[in-house]
Short mmCIF file of C-alpha atoms and ligand atoms in Angstrom, two decimals:
data_model
loop_
_atom_site.label_atom_id
_atom_site.label_comp_id
_atom_site.label_asym_id
_atom_site.label_seq_id
_atom_site.Cartn_x
_atom_site.Cartn_y
_atom_site.Cartn_z
CA MET A 729 -43.14 -153.92 -75.66
CA ASN A 730 -42.62 -156.50 -73.05
CA PHE A 731 -41.14 -155.02 -69.96
CA ALA A 732 -42.09 -155.81 -66.39
CA SER A 733 -43.04 -153.01 -64.03
CA THR A 734 -40.95 -153.77 -60.98
CA ASN A 735 -40.20 -151.48 -58.09
CA GLY A 736 -36.86 -152.19 -56.43
CA SER A 737 -33.37 -151.87 -57.80
CA ASN A 738 -31.20 -154.51 -59.38
CA GLN A 739 -34.13 -156.51 -60.69
CA LYS A 740 -34.26 -158.88 -63.57
CA ASN A 741 -37.06 -159.65 -65.89
CA GLY A 742 -36.91 -163.46 -65.85
CA ASP A 743 -37.14 -164.46 -69.51
CA GLU A 744 -34.09 -163.28 -71.40
CA SER A 745 -35.05 -164.78 -74.69
CA GLY A 746 -35.89 -162.67 -77.69
CA ASP A 747 -34.13 -161.28 -80.71
CA GLY A 748 -32.65 -157.87 -81.15
CA SER A 749 -29.58 -155.98 -80.19
CA TRP A 750 -28.64 -154.84 -76.71
CA VAL A 751 -29.28 -151.20 -75.89
CA LEU A 752 -28.81 -149.32 -72.62
CA GLY A 753 -31.26 -146.63 -71.51
CA ILE A 754 -30.08 -144.21 -68.82
CA ASP A 755 -32.31 -141.72 -66.99
CA LEU A 756 -30.15 -139.17 -65.22
CA GLY A 757 -31.91 -137.27 -62.45
CA GLY A 758 -30.83 -134.97 -59.65
CA THR A 759 -30.64 -137.75 -57.05
CA THR A 760 -30.57 -141.04 -58.96
CA ILE A 761 -29.26 -142.52 -62.18
CA LYS A 762 -31.68 -145.18 -63.41
CA PHE A 763 -30.54 -147.53 -66.11
CA GLY A 764 -32.13 -150.38 -67.97
CA LEU A 765 -30.62 -152.95 -70.31
CA PHE A 766 -32.85 -153.81 -73.23
CA ARG A 767 -32.66 -156.59 -75.76
CA GLY A 768 -34.79 -155.59 -78.67
CA ASP A 769 -37.80 -153.96 -77.03
CA LYS A 770 -37.55 -156.06 -73.92
CA LEU A 771 -36.28 -154.74 -70.60
CA ILE A 772 -33.94 -157.45 -69.37
CA TRP A 773 -32.49 -155.80 -66.30
CA ARG A 774 -32.52 -152.53 -64.46
CA ASN A 775 -30.73 -150.85 -61.60
CA HIS A 776 -30.24 -147.44 -60.11
CA LEU A 777 -27.45 -145.51 -58.40
CA ARG A 778 -27.56 -142.56 -56.06
CA THR A 779 -25.53 -139.75 -57.58
CA ALA A 780 -24.53 -138.54 -54.08
CA ASP A 781 -22.55 -141.79 -53.64
CA PHE A 782 -20.08 -140.80 -56.36
CA GLU A 783 -17.39 -138.14 -56.51
CA SER A 784 -17.99 -137.46 -60.16
CA LEU A 785 -20.42 -138.29 -62.89
CA GLY A 786 -17.64 -140.23 -64.63
CA SER A 787 -17.22 -142.56 -61.65
CA ALA A 788 -21.00 -143.08 -61.50
CA PHE A 789 -21.04 -144.02 -65.20
CA GLN A 790 -18.10 -146.38 -64.59
CA SER A 791 -20.09 -148.14 -61.86
CA CYS A 792 -23.01 -148.33 -64.26
CA ARG A 793 -20.75 -149.91 -66.88
CA ASP A 794 -19.42 -152.46 -64.38
CA SER A 795 -22.99 -153.54 -63.53
CA VAL A 796 -23.94 -153.74 -67.20
CA GLU A 797 -20.87 -155.86 -67.99
CA ASP A 798 -21.66 -158.25 -65.13
CA THR A 799 -25.23 -158.61 -66.32
CA LEU A 800 -24.22 -159.23 -69.94
CA LYS A 801 -21.70 -161.85 -68.79
CA GLU A 802 -24.43 -163.70 -66.91
CA SER A 803 -26.23 -164.25 -70.20
CA SER A 804 -23.01 -165.16 -72.04
CA HIS A 805 -22.65 -161.76 -73.69
CA SER A 806 -20.12 -158.98 -73.33
CA ILE A 807 -19.98 -155.20 -73.48
CA GLU A 808 -19.02 -155.62 -77.16
CA ASP A 809 -22.62 -156.72 -77.77
CA LEU A 810 -23.97 -153.41 -76.52
CA HIS A 811 -25.22 -151.57 -79.61
CA ALA A 812 -25.89 -148.05 -78.34
CA ILE A 813 -26.74 -145.97 -75.29
CA GLY A 814 -29.54 -143.46 -74.80
CA LEU A 815 -29.25 -140.82 -72.09
CA ALA A 816 -32.31 -138.93 -70.88
CA MET A 817 -31.88 -135.99 -68.55
CA ALA A 818 -33.89 -133.12 -67.11
CA GLY A 819 -33.34 -129.61 -68.35
CA VAL A 820 -32.59 -127.80 -71.57
CA LEU A 821 -29.92 -129.59 -73.57
CA ASP A 822 -27.84 -127.36 -75.77
CA PRO A 823 -27.98 -129.28 -79.07
CA LYS A 824 -24.61 -127.95 -80.25
CA ALA A 825 -22.55 -128.27 -77.06
CA GLU A 826 -24.44 -131.42 -75.97
CA ALA A 827 -24.39 -129.97 -72.48
CA LEU A 828 -27.03 -128.85 -70.02
CA ALA A 829 -27.84 -125.20 -70.67
CA GLU A 830 -30.64 -124.74 -68.16
CA THR A 831 -32.15 -126.78 -65.37
CA ALA A 832 -33.61 -126.33 -61.93
CA ASN A 833 -31.99 -129.33 -60.23
CA LEU A 834 -28.71 -130.20 -61.89
CA HIS A 835 -26.72 -126.97 -61.62
CA ARG A 836 -23.47 -128.70 -60.74
CA TRP A 837 -23.55 -130.47 -64.09
CA HIS A 838 -24.06 -127.43 -66.28
CA HIS A 839 -21.76 -127.26 -69.29
CA LEU A 840 -20.50 -130.85 -68.91
CA ASN A 841 -20.42 -132.69 -72.21
CA PHE A 842 -22.51 -135.71 -71.29
CA ARG A 843 -22.07 -137.55 -74.54
CA GLN A 844 -18.30 -137.34 -74.08
CA GLN A 845 -18.55 -138.44 -70.44
CA ILE A 846 -20.47 -141.60 -71.32
CA SER A 847 -18.55 -142.28 -74.54
CA ASP A 848 -15.28 -142.18 -72.56
CA VAL A 849 -16.57 -144.84 -70.19
CA PHE A 850 -18.51 -147.12 -72.57
CA GLN A 851 -16.84 -146.47 -75.96
CA LYS A 852 -20.28 -146.74 -77.57
CA PRO A 853 -22.53 -144.41 -79.61
CA VAL A 854 -24.58 -142.20 -77.28
CA ALA A 855 -27.85 -140.42 -78.06
CA LEU A 856 -28.92 -137.59 -75.74
CA LEU A 857 -32.44 -136.37 -75.17
CA ASN A 858 -34.47 -134.42 -72.66
CA ASP A 859 -36.25 -136.62 -70.06
CA ALA A 860 -39.73 -135.40 -71.02
CA ASP A 861 -38.95 -136.23 -74.66
CA ALA A 862 -37.81 -139.68 -73.56
CA ALA A 863 -41.01 -140.25 -71.62
CA ALA A 864 -43.10 -138.98 -74.56
CA LEU A 865 -41.23 -141.24 -76.99
CA ALA A 866 -41.75 -144.22 -74.68
CA GLU A 867 -45.48 -143.51 -74.46
CA ALA A 868 -45.76 -142.99 -78.23
CA ALA A 869 -43.99 -146.27 -78.99
CA HIS A 870 -44.92 -148.51 -76.07
CA GLY A 871 -47.67 -146.95 -73.93
CA LEU A 872 -51.39 -147.73 -73.93
CA CYS A 873 -52.11 -144.75 -76.22
CA ARG A 874 -49.50 -145.35 -78.92
CA ALA A 875 -49.44 -142.69 -81.59
CA ASN A 876 -47.25 -141.27 -84.30
CA SER A 877 -47.81 -137.72 -83.07
CA LEU A 878 -48.08 -137.25 -79.33
CA VAL A 879 -47.55 -134.61 -76.68
CA LEU A 880 -46.76 -135.48 -73.08
CA LEU A 881 -47.10 -132.99 -70.25
CA THR A 882 -45.24 -134.02 -67.10
CA LEU A 883 -46.76 -132.42 -64.02
CA GLY A 884 -44.71 -132.16 -60.85
CA THR A 885 -42.51 -129.51 -59.27
CA GLY A 886 -42.23 -128.14 -62.78
CA VAL A 887 -44.27 -128.69 -65.92
CA GLY A 888 -42.26 -130.49 -68.57
CA GLY A 889 -43.27 -131.24 -72.09
CA GLY A 890 -42.27 -133.69 -74.78
CA VAL A 891 -43.47 -133.54 -78.38
CA ILE A 892 -43.28 -136.50 -80.76
CA LEU A 893 -43.91 -135.81 -84.42
CA ASP A 894 -43.90 -138.65 -86.94
CA GLY A 895 -42.40 -140.91 -84.30
CA ARG A 896 -39.49 -138.63 -83.42
CA PRO A 897 -38.93 -136.17 -80.57
CA ILE A 898 -38.56 -132.52 -81.51
CA ARG A 899 -36.36 -130.12 -79.56
CA GLY A 900 -35.94 -127.26 -82.01
CA ALA A 901 -32.97 -125.03 -82.78
CA ASN A 902 -32.05 -124.25 -79.17
CA GLY A 903 -33.18 -127.33 -77.29
CA CYS A 904 -36.34 -125.64 -76.00
CA GLY A 905 -38.97 -127.17 -78.28
CA GLY A 906 -41.71 -128.76 -76.19
CA GLU A 907 -41.07 -126.58 -73.11
CA ILE A 908 -44.81 -126.11 -72.72
CA GLY A 909 -44.46 -125.28 -69.02
CA HIS A 910 -42.93 -121.95 -70.07
CA ALA A 911 -45.69 -120.99 -72.48
CA THR A 912 -47.51 -117.85 -71.30
CA ILE A 913 -51.12 -118.45 -70.27
CA ASP A 914 -51.65 -115.35 -68.10
CA PHE A 915 -51.02 -111.95 -69.70
CA ALA A 916 -52.31 -109.86 -66.77
CA ALA A 917 -50.03 -107.26 -65.17
CA ASP A 918 -50.14 -109.17 -61.88
CA ALA A 919 -49.50 -112.59 -63.42
CA ARG A 920 -47.56 -114.97 -61.23
CA MET A 921 -43.81 -115.20 -61.68
CA CYS A 922 -42.50 -118.52 -62.99
CA GLY A 923 -39.41 -120.16 -61.50
CA CYS A 924 -37.59 -119.30 -64.74
CA GLY A 925 -37.99 -115.58 -63.97
CA PHE A 926 -40.72 -114.70 -66.48
CA PRO A 927 -44.36 -113.95 -65.64
CA GLY A 928 -47.53 -115.84 -66.49
CA HIS A 929 -46.09 -119.20 -67.52
CA LEU A 930 -48.17 -122.38 -67.24
CA GLU A 931 -45.70 -123.82 -64.73
CA ALA A 932 -46.45 -120.96 -62.29
CA TYR A 933 -50.05 -122.25 -62.15
CA ALA A 934 -49.85 -125.97 -62.91
CA GLY A 935 -46.59 -126.88 -61.17
CA SER A 936 -46.96 -128.09 -57.57
CA ALA A 937 -46.03 -124.71 -56.03
CA GLY A 938 -48.52 -123.01 -58.35
CA VAL A 939 -51.32 -125.36 -57.32
CA ILE A 940 -50.62 -124.61 -53.65
CA LEU A 941 -50.69 -120.87 -54.42
CA THR A 942 -54.05 -121.32 -56.14
CA ALA A 943 -55.35 -123.10 -53.03
CA ASN A 944 -54.08 -120.36 -50.72
CA ASP A 945 -55.61 -117.68 -52.97
CA ARG A 946 -58.98 -119.48 -52.84
CA LEU A 947 -58.83 -119.88 -49.07
CA ALA A 948 -58.03 -116.18 -48.66
CA THR A 949 -60.92 -115.00 -50.83
CA SER A 950 -63.60 -117.49 -49.74
CA ASP A 951 -65.55 -117.91 -46.52
CA ALA A 952 -66.36 -121.53 -47.32
CA GLN A 953 -65.38 -124.19 -44.83
CA SER A 954 -62.46 -126.29 -45.94
CA SER A 955 -60.25 -128.92 -44.35
CA LEU A 956 -57.37 -127.23 -46.16
CA ARG A 957 -57.54 -124.40 -43.63
CA ASN A 958 -56.43 -126.76 -40.86
CA MET A 959 -53.42 -128.15 -42.69
CA GLN A 960 -49.97 -126.92 -41.76
CA ALA A 961 -48.45 -127.50 -45.17
CA LEU A 962 -50.58 -127.93 -48.26
CA THR A 963 -49.44 -130.28 -51.00
CA PRO A 964 -51.11 -131.32 -54.26
CA LEU A 965 -51.66 -134.74 -52.65
CA SER A 966 -53.40 -133.27 -49.59
CA ILE A 967 -55.54 -131.16 -51.93
CA ALA A 968 -56.46 -134.29 -53.93
CA ASN A 969 -57.29 -136.16 -50.71
CA ALA A 970 -59.46 -133.29 -49.46
CA ALA A 971 -61.28 -133.17 -52.80
CA ALA A 972 -61.88 -136.91 -52.58
CA ASP A 973 -63.48 -136.29 -49.16
CA GLY A 974 -65.85 -133.74 -50.68
CA ASP A 975 -63.97 -130.52 -49.94
CA THR A 976 -65.37 -127.91 -52.35
CA ILE A 977 -62.39 -125.57 -52.34
CA ALA A 978 -60.00 -128.45 -53.02
CA SER A 979 -62.18 -129.55 -55.95
CA GLU A 980 -62.21 -126.00 -57.30
CA VAL A 981 -58.40 -125.83 -57.13
CA ILE A 982 -58.12 -129.04 -59.14
CA GLU A 983 -60.70 -127.81 -61.64
CA GLN A 984 -58.95 -124.45 -62.02
CA THR A 985 -55.64 -126.22 -62.64
CA GLY A 986 -57.32 -128.40 -65.26
CA ILE A 987 -58.85 -125.36 -66.97
CA LEU A 988 -55.45 -123.68 -67.36
CA ILE A 989 -53.85 -126.87 -68.67
CA GLY A 990 -56.78 -127.27 -71.06
CA ARG A 991 -56.18 -123.76 -72.44
CA ALA A 992 -52.49 -124.51 -72.93
CA ILE A 993 -53.34 -127.73 -74.79
CA ALA A 994 -55.85 -125.83 -76.96
CA MET A 995 -53.01 -123.50 -77.98
CA PHE A 996 -50.33 -126.05 -78.86
CA ALA A 997 -52.86 -128.43 -80.44
CA HIS A 998 -53.08 -125.92 -83.30
CA VAL A 999 -49.32 -126.03 -83.74
CA VAL A 1000 -48.72 -129.75 -83.37
CA ASP A 1001 -52.14 -131.29 -84.16
CA PRO A 1002 -51.24 -134.44 -82.21
CA ASP A 1003 -53.20 -137.69 -82.12
CA VAL A 1004 -52.82 -137.86 -78.35
CA VAL A 1005 -52.01 -135.57 -75.42
CA LEU A 1006 -50.97 -137.36 -72.23
CA LEU A 1007 -50.72 -136.11 -68.66
CA GLY A 1008 -47.94 -137.71 -66.64
CA GLY A 1009 -45.70 -137.00 -63.68
CA ALA A 1010 -46.30 -137.16 -59.95
CA MET A 1011 -49.02 -134.51 -59.80
CA THR A 1012 -52.10 -135.92 -61.52
CA PHE A 1013 -54.41 -135.63 -58.47
CA GLY A 1014 -54.74 -139.39 -58.14
CA GLY A 1015 -54.62 -140.24 -61.85
CA PRO A 1016 -56.91 -142.62 -63.73
CA GLY A 1017 -57.88 -144.82 -60.79
CA THR A 1018 -59.56 -142.07 -58.76
CA ASP A 1019 -62.59 -139.81 -59.03
CA THR A 1020 -60.43 -136.72 -58.42
CA GLY A 1021 -58.08 -137.75 -61.23
CA LYS A 1022 -61.02 -138.34 -63.56
CA GLN A 1023 -62.47 -134.95 -62.60
CA PHE A 1024 -59.12 -133.31 -63.32
CA LEU A 1025 -58.99 -134.90 -66.77
CA LYS A 1026 -62.62 -133.94 -67.44
CA SER A 1027 -61.94 -130.29 -66.63
CA ILE A 1028 -58.97 -130.31 -69.02
CA ARG A 1029 -61.03 -131.81 -71.86
CA GLU A 1030 -64.04 -129.57 -71.28
CA GLU A 1031 -61.86 -126.46 -71.44
CA CYS A 1032 -59.73 -127.62 -74.37
CA PHE A 1033 -62.17 -129.12 -76.87
CA PRO A 1034 -64.52 -126.11 -77.31
CA ARG A 1035 -61.45 -123.96 -78.03
CA THR A 1036 -60.04 -126.11 -80.82
CA LEU A 1037 -60.97 -126.56 -84.47
CA VAL A 1038 -63.47 -129.38 -84.83
CA GLN A 1039 -61.04 -131.36 -86.98
CA ILE A 1040 -58.76 -131.47 -83.95
CA SER A 1041 -61.28 -131.81 -81.13
CA SER A 1042 -63.17 -134.62 -82.85
CA HIS A 1043 -60.02 -136.78 -82.98
CA LEU A 1044 -57.74 -135.63 -80.16
CA LYS A 1045 -57.43 -137.96 -77.18
CA ILE A 1046 -56.43 -136.48 -73.82
CA GLU A 1047 -55.50 -139.21 -71.34
CA PHE A 1048 -53.14 -140.07 -68.50
CA ALA A 1049 -49.70 -141.47 -69.31
CA THR A 1050 -49.29 -145.17 -68.54
CA LEU A 1051 -45.59 -146.04 -68.26
CA GLY A 1052 -44.76 -144.33 -64.94
CA ASN A 1053 -41.18 -144.40 -63.70
CA ASP A 1054 -40.00 -146.69 -66.49
CA ALA A 1055 -40.74 -144.15 -69.19
CA GLY A 1056 -37.30 -142.45 -68.99
CA ILE A 1057 -35.19 -145.55 -69.53
CA VAL A 1058 -37.63 -147.01 -72.07
CA GLY A 1059 -37.62 -143.78 -74.11
CA ALA A 1060 -33.85 -143.35 -73.84
CA ALA A 1061 -33.27 -146.89 -75.10
CA HIS A 1062 -35.80 -146.44 -77.90
CA TYR A 1063 -34.12 -143.20 -78.99
CA ALA A 1064 -30.67 -144.80 -78.91
CA ARG A 1065 -31.89 -147.49 -81.28
CA GLN A 1066 -33.68 -144.93 -83.47
CA VAL A 1067 -30.56 -142.76 -83.85
CA ALA A 1068 -28.22 -145.74 -84.30
CA ASP A 1069 -30.45 -147.22 -87.01
CA GLU A 1070 -30.67 -143.90 -88.84
CA THR A 1071 -26.95 -143.14 -88.71
CA SER A 1072 -26.06 -146.65 -89.89
CA ARG A 1073 -27.97 -146.13 -93.13
CA PRO A 1074 -25.68 -145.48 -96.09
CA GLY A 1075 -25.43 -141.80 -96.98
CA THR A 1076 -26.89 -140.59 -93.69
CA ALA A 1077 -25.04 -137.77 -91.95
CA ILE A 1078 -24.00 -138.52 -88.40
CA ARG A 1079 -25.99 -136.35 -85.96
ZN1 ZN B 2539 -41.23 -120.26 -66.94
#
């Protein structure tokens, strides 16, 4: 993989040389549509749109197409050279209707047929996948910990999950495969309620609101001094900062979160037996470059490994994800190429 990690919009990766077909990766979120134009494995150009600027999703996709056409023209190509499109989006995708069946942030788009929407605008083959699957596929194919079988947990407001088996994302019969955030980890009668309406799910403890609840619970039951007591609004970042400054309660909150994630990994590791489990998303308590992030990862490993069969624990790597915000468009483009290559083989049924 040879893509630059740039920050602003409308940026080009200088060298446009390289073989391979053109593929477009789109990452559709609640507030922005990110898209990246790839040639082979190389990100040539990327941009993003604010969905609020458009009356409809169709008009946003049309604007996306106009930008893609302009960019292809600049390198003496045309939209005819675009091979396929991959669309990654948050939420549960109904595999039969190819529509959003469940999501926290994109309610206004429920039941839209996204493949049809994009096909109408681009007249190209479109492959749909969940955004966590896209990120997992990107990490499996192009991240620092490449692997044939990989699980990615995305930690943020919610806890998303993507499972790659033999190089392909799995979503299951109803589009819910890999929804690790909704696995039950607390069976007690007073287990916390998850945002989905069911009790005891991992997300209720390891999503950002859950982490803040854990902190408030600790503060209420402990007499220990803590800078968290003086904060008006706790956030996972303020908890990580306090832990970095030596705050014991903040460190305990991070450790407790790691323990619960470690237990969840110990459970699904016996279903998937992956080479690698990655932690990504905005809520990694500082991530790999910080002591709090390293402590978080250590607590996950120390809880997980003693609970797993030695054949798993002796090989399993648990690390932070490495592709950041690019993972959605990289994974979407990779999946588009994967599906297009498979369906172009003689005798292969179109999916
Ligand atoms: Zn849930």
